[in-house]
Tab-separated table of C-alpha atoms and ligand atoms in Angstrom:
chain	number	residue	atom	x	y	z
A	1	UNK	CA	102.997	81.040	88.280
A	2	UNK	CA	105.487	78.331	89.215
A	3	UNK	CA	104.599	78.452	92.935
A	4	UNK	CA	101.543	76.757	94.477
A	5	UNK	CA	101.466	79.277	97.316
A	6	UNK	CA	102.571	82.823	98.017
A	7	UNK	CA	103.238	84.035	101.571
A	8	UNK	CA	103.031	87.797	101.944
A	9	UNK	CA	104.560	89.866	104.675
A	10	UNK	CA	101.923	92.417	105.724
A	11	UNK	CA	103.520	95.680	106.974
A	12	UNK	CA	105.339	97.284	104.036
A	13	UNK	CA	104.094	94.779	101.436
A	14	UNK	CA	100.278	94.715	101.515
A	15	UNK	CA	99.906	98.014	103.386
A	16	UNK	CA	102.017	100.837	104.780
A	17	UNK	CA	101.919	100.906	108.549
A	18	UNK	CA	105.565	102.029	108.949
A	19	UNK	CA	104.455	105.606	109.581
A	20	UNK	CA	102.140	104.522	112.411
A	21	UNK	CA	104.817	102.320	114.020
A	22	UNK	CA	107.233	105.250	113.749
A	23	UNK	CA	104.820	107.779	115.300
A	24	UNK	CA	103.946	105.484	118.203
A	25	UNK	CA	107.583	104.580	118.964
A	26	UNK	CA	108.588	108.245	118.605
A	27	UNK	CA	105.983	109.347	121.149
A	28	UNK	CA	107.209	106.720	123.608
A	29	UNK	CA	110.892	107.572	123.015
A	30	UNK	CA	110.185	111.313	123.479
A	31	UNK	CA	108.356	110.584	126.729
A	32	UNK	CA	111.353	108.579	127.985
A	33	UNK	CA	113.854	111.183	126.688
A	34	UNK	CA	115.478	108.683	124.319
A	35	UNK	CA	116.811	109.710	120.889
A	36	UNK	CA	114.895	108.041	118.045
A	37	UNK	CA	114.811	108.787	114.328
A	38	UNK	CA	113.723	107.286	110.998
A	39	UNK	CA	117.091	105.543	110.507
A	40	UNK	CA	116.633	103.646	113.780
A	41	UNK	CA	113.008	102.993	112.742
A	42	UNK	CA	114.268	101.243	109.583
A	43	UNK	CA	115.985	98.664	111.801
A	44	UNK	CA	112.593	97.731	113.310
A	45	UNK	CA	111.170	96.442	110.028
A	46	UNK	CA	110.089	92.808	110.385
A	47	UNK	CA	111.308	92.680	113.988
A	48	UNK	CA	108.945	91.802	116.888
A	49	UNK	CA	107.560	94.426	119.266
A	50	UNK	CA	109.831	93.521	122.218
A	51	UNK	CA	112.924	93.261	120.013
A	52	UNK	CA	112.034	96.646	118.498
A	53	UNK	CA	111.888	98.120	122.006
A	54	UNK	CA	115.339	96.671	122.809
A	55	UNK	CA	116.746	98.402	119.693
A	56	UNK	CA	115.221	101.726	120.813
A	57	UNK	CA	116.582	101.295	124.353
A	58	UNK	CA	120.147	100.936	122.973
A	59	UNK	CA	120.196	104.764	123.017
A	60	UNK	CA	119.114	104.941	126.649
A	61	UNK	CA	121.582	105.459	129.489
A	62	UNK	CA	119.095	103.942	131.960
A	63	UNK	CA	118.526	100.228	132.534
A	64	UNK	CA	114.899	99.138	132.738
A	65	UNK	CA	113.322	96.098	134.401
A	66	UNK	CA	111.378	93.443	132.499
A	67	UNK	CA	108.116	94.849	133.932
A	68	UNK	CA	108.974	98.395	132.831
A	69	UNK	CA	109.809	97.145	129.329
A	70	UNK	CA	106.509	95.277	129.123
A	71	UNK	CA	104.722	98.453	130.193
A	72	UNK	CA	106.559	100.509	127.517
A	73	UNK	CA	105.669	97.973	124.798
A	74	UNK	CA	102.052	98.076	125.916
A	75	UNK	CA	101.996	101.893	125.862
A	76	UNK	CA	103.436	101.905	122.341
A	77	UNK	CA	100.936	99.331	121.158
A	78	UNK	CA	98.027	101.316	122.600
A	79	UNK	CA	99.122	104.393	120.628
A	80	UNK	CA	99.732	102.277	117.509
A	81	UNK	CA	96.292	100.647	117.684
A	82	UNK	CA	94.699	104.107	118.072
A	83	UNK	CA	96.500	105.255	114.928
A	84	UNK	CA	95.357	102.127	113.074
A	85	UNK	CA	91.753	103.197	113.694
A	86	UNK	CA	92.148	105.632	110.772
A	87	UNK	CA	92.914	102.789	108.345
A	88	UNK	CA	90.182	101.880	105.858
A	89	UNK	CA	89.948	99.744	102.688
A	90	UNK	CA	91.082	102.916	100.851
A	91	UNK	CA	94.546	102.297	102.367
A	92	UNK	CA	94.839	99.075	100.386
A	93	UNK	CA	96.618	100.075	97.146
A	94	UNK	CA	94.584	99.187	94.034
A	95	UNK	CA	97.632	97.566	92.455
A	96	UNK	CA	97.913	95.231	95.453
A	97	UNK	CA	94.262	94.172	95.367
A	98	UNK	CA	94.101	93.574	91.589
A	99	UNK	CA	97.379	91.616	91.641
A	100	UNK	CA	96.174	89.455	94.549
A	101	UNK	CA	92.907	88.821	92.688
A	102	UNK	CA	94.808	87.834	89.514
A	103	UNK	CA	97.102	85.446	91.396
A	104	UNK	CA	94.095	83.891	93.090
A	105	UNK	CA	92.403	83.400	89.689
A	106	UNK	CA	95.506	81.472	88.604
A	107	UNK	CA	94.761	79.052	91.457
A	108	UNK	CA	97.639	80.120	93.715
A	109	UNK	CA	97.045	79.813	97.485
A	110	UNK	CA	97.650	83.093	99.323
A	111	UNK	CA	98.858	83.462	102.908
A	112	UNK	CA	100.077	86.117	105.331
A	113	UNK	CA	103.408	85.677	107.154
A	114	UNK	CA	103.779	88.633	109.525
A	115	UNK	CA	105.616	89.216	112.827
A	116	UNK	CA	102.786	91.472	113.963
A	117	UNK	CA	100.307	90.580	116.692
A	118	UNK	CA	97.997	93.164	115.075
A	119	UNK	CA	97.893	91.435	111.669
A	120	UNK	CA	94.245	90.315	111.889
A	121	UNK	CA	93.173	93.764	113.108
A	122	UNK	CA	94.948	95.407	110.152
A	123	UNK	CA	93.431	92.952	107.656
A	124	UNK	CA	90.004	93.795	109.058
A	125	UNK	CA	90.585	97.527	108.570
A	126	UNK	CA	91.607	96.829	104.972
A	127	UNK	CA	88.526	94.688	104.321
A	128	UNK	CA	90.672	91.555	103.890
A	129	UNK	CA	89.682	89.645	107.028
A	130	UNK	CA	88.395	86.642	105.082
A	131	UNK	CA	90.579	86.963	102.012
A	132	UNK	CA	93.677	84.839	102.693
A	133	UNK	CA	93.825	81.036	102.720
A	134	UNK	CA	96.022	81.120	105.844
A	135	UNK	CA	97.358	83.630	108.347
A	136	UNK	CA	100.573	83.094	110.287
A	137	UNK	CA	101.410	86.059	112.516
A	138	UNK	CA	102.942	87.240	115.788
A	139	UNK	CA	100.305	85.339	117.755
A	140	UNK	CA	101.383	81.852	116.607
A	141	UNK	CA	105.176	82.098	116.749
A	142	UNK	CA	107.823	81.975	119.449
A	143	UNK	CA	110.684	83.386	117.339
A	144	UNK	CA	110.419	86.480	115.159
A	145	UNK	CA	112.072	87.070	111.739
A	146	UNK	CA	114.935	86.517	110.810
A	147	UNK	CA	113.912	83.111	112.215
A	148	UNK	CA	111.913	81.226	109.537
A	149	UNK	CA	109.185	80.037	111.968
A	150	UNK	CA	106.450	82.433	110.770
A	151	UNK	CA	106.864	81.326	107.122
A	152	UNK	CA	107.233	77.624	107.957
A	153	UNK	CA	103.950	77.849	109.885
A	154	UNK	CA	102.261	79.630	106.944
A	155	UNK	CA	103.407	76.878	104.544
A	156	UNK	CA	102.187	74.234	107.005
A	157	UNK	CA	98.760	75.965	107.229
A	158	UNK	CA	98.584	75.920	103.397
A	159	UNK	CA	99.674	72.245	103.466
A	160	UNK	CA	102.576	73.042	101.140
A	161	UNK	CA	106.341	72.517	101.313
A	162	UNK	CA	108.628	75.601	101.493
A	163	UNK	CA	109.952	74.861	97.966
A	164	UNK	CA	106.380	75.172	96.653
A	165	UNK	CA	105.935	78.675	98.104
A	166	UNK	CA	107.235	82.139	97.334
A	167	UNK	CA	107.748	84.630	100.187
A	168	UNK	CA	107.157	88.333	99.459
A	169	UNK	CA	109.021	90.763	101.740
A	170	UNK	CA	110.166	94.360	102.196
A	171	UNK	CA	112.618	93.660	105.057
A	172	UNK	CA	116.075	92.090	104.974
A	173	UNK	CA	115.157	90.193	108.189
A	174	UNK	CA	112.261	88.647	106.240
A	175	UNK	CA	114.444	87.659	103.281
A	176	UNK	CA	116.888	85.966	105.688
A	177	UNK	CA	113.963	84.132	107.302
A	178	UNK	CA	112.671	82.983	103.907
A	179	UNK	CA	116.108	81.822	102.733
A	180	UNK	CA	116.813	79.920	105.971
A	181	UNK	CA	113.394	78.262	105.720
A	182	UNK	CA	114.101	76.994	102.183
A	183	UNK	CA	111.789	79.466	100.391
A	184	UNK	CA	112.402	81.498	97.250
A	185	UNK	CA	111.693	85.176	97.826
A	186	UNK	CA	110.590	88.348	96.094
A	187	UNK	CA	111.690	91.642	97.629
A	188	UNK	CA	110.707	95.295	97.472
A	189	UNK	CA	112.593	98.327	98.786
A	190	UNK	CA	115.626	97.414	100.899
A	191	UNK	CA	114.767	93.723	100.357
A	192	UNK	CA	115.219	94.177	96.585
A	193	UNK	CA	118.853	95.114	97.193
A	194	UNK	CA	119.604	92.037	99.287
A	195	UNK	CA	121.697	89.441	97.439
A	196	UNK	CA	119.698	86.549	98.941
A	197	UNK	CA	116.486	87.789	97.247
A	198	UNK	CA	115.454	85.479	94.381
A	199	UNK	CA	113.365	88.130	92.553
A	200	UNK	CA	114.204	91.791	93.239
A	201	UNK	CA	111.053	93.758	92.326
A	202	UNK	CA	110.188	97.434	92.073
A	203	UNK	CA	106.389	97.150	92.112
A	204	UNK	CA	103.723	94.775	93.453
A	205	UNK	CA	102.214	94.057	89.997
A	206	UNK	CA	105.577	92.595	88.889
A	207	UNK	CA	104.660	89.469	90.881
A	208	UNK	CA	102.534	88.509	87.882
A	209	UNK	CA	105.712	88.203	85.776
A	210	UNK	CA	107.175	85.418	87.930
A	211	UNK	CA	106.485	82.188	86.064
B	301	BG6	C1	106.224	93.799	111.734
B	301	BG6	C2	106.743	95.218	111.552
B	301	BG6	O1	105.367	93.469	110.680
B	301	BG6	O2	105.539	93.672	112.961
B	301	BG6	C3	107.592	95.605	112.755
B	301	BG6	O3	107.511	95.308	110.370
B	301	BG6	C4	106.796	95.403	114.044
B	301	BG6	O4	108.030	96.934	112.622
B	301	BG6	C5	106.313	93.963	114.117
B	301	BG6	O5	107.617	95.700	115.183
B	301	BG6	C6	105.481	93.684	115.380
B	301	BG6	O6	104.275	94.387	115.302
B	301	BG6	P1	103.166	94.461	116.438
B	301	BG6	O7	101.960	94.967	115.694
B	301	BG6	O8	102.964	93.082	116.966
B	301	BG6	O9	103.656	95.392	117.473
B	302	MG	MG1	107.472	94.242	106.348
């Protein structure tokens, strides 16, 4: 492996929380009478909670105050956290765990770079609370992806330079963040189709082939 560190996005890379985010936002949107579907949900990938809410409110004819928006975001998060309660280590794909273990054996430092304020909670559910060498998440940043802050912080926590790290992402916003921060990137799903992605991949185990 030519990189000293790998920074993994969490939602959509290590685990699949998209369905829970979707269900929680859908319940809120239905309550407010706002149209919301899976296509709009795709635009929320990698984007912070408040920015996600703003995207959902684009379909609303009503204008809401800052306090109302904060209340909506809190309601969504409450529903989301309840849904996360069902997550267990069985929700960590085997391919992900064995690949992470192999990379670690090669001496690569492993970090999380996630926009989520629930990242540590999710890692706990998956049995990975003490696994990573560093965690940079929604609680230590002021700007969400596509800003590179979350990855720059992760590299700093690993005491590595961006050029020494690979960022692994499923969202185009994350690939933009990695590129702007000076990182090479590997991308799955929509991120594999992005022309800025250094290594377009179709499966997690393919990370082992990057050398
Ligand atoms: C990202 C997800 O990882 O975290 C986004 O891809 C989500 O969809 C964002 O909006 C913020 O998550 P949270 O858990 O802080 O509401
Ligand atoms: Mg993601």
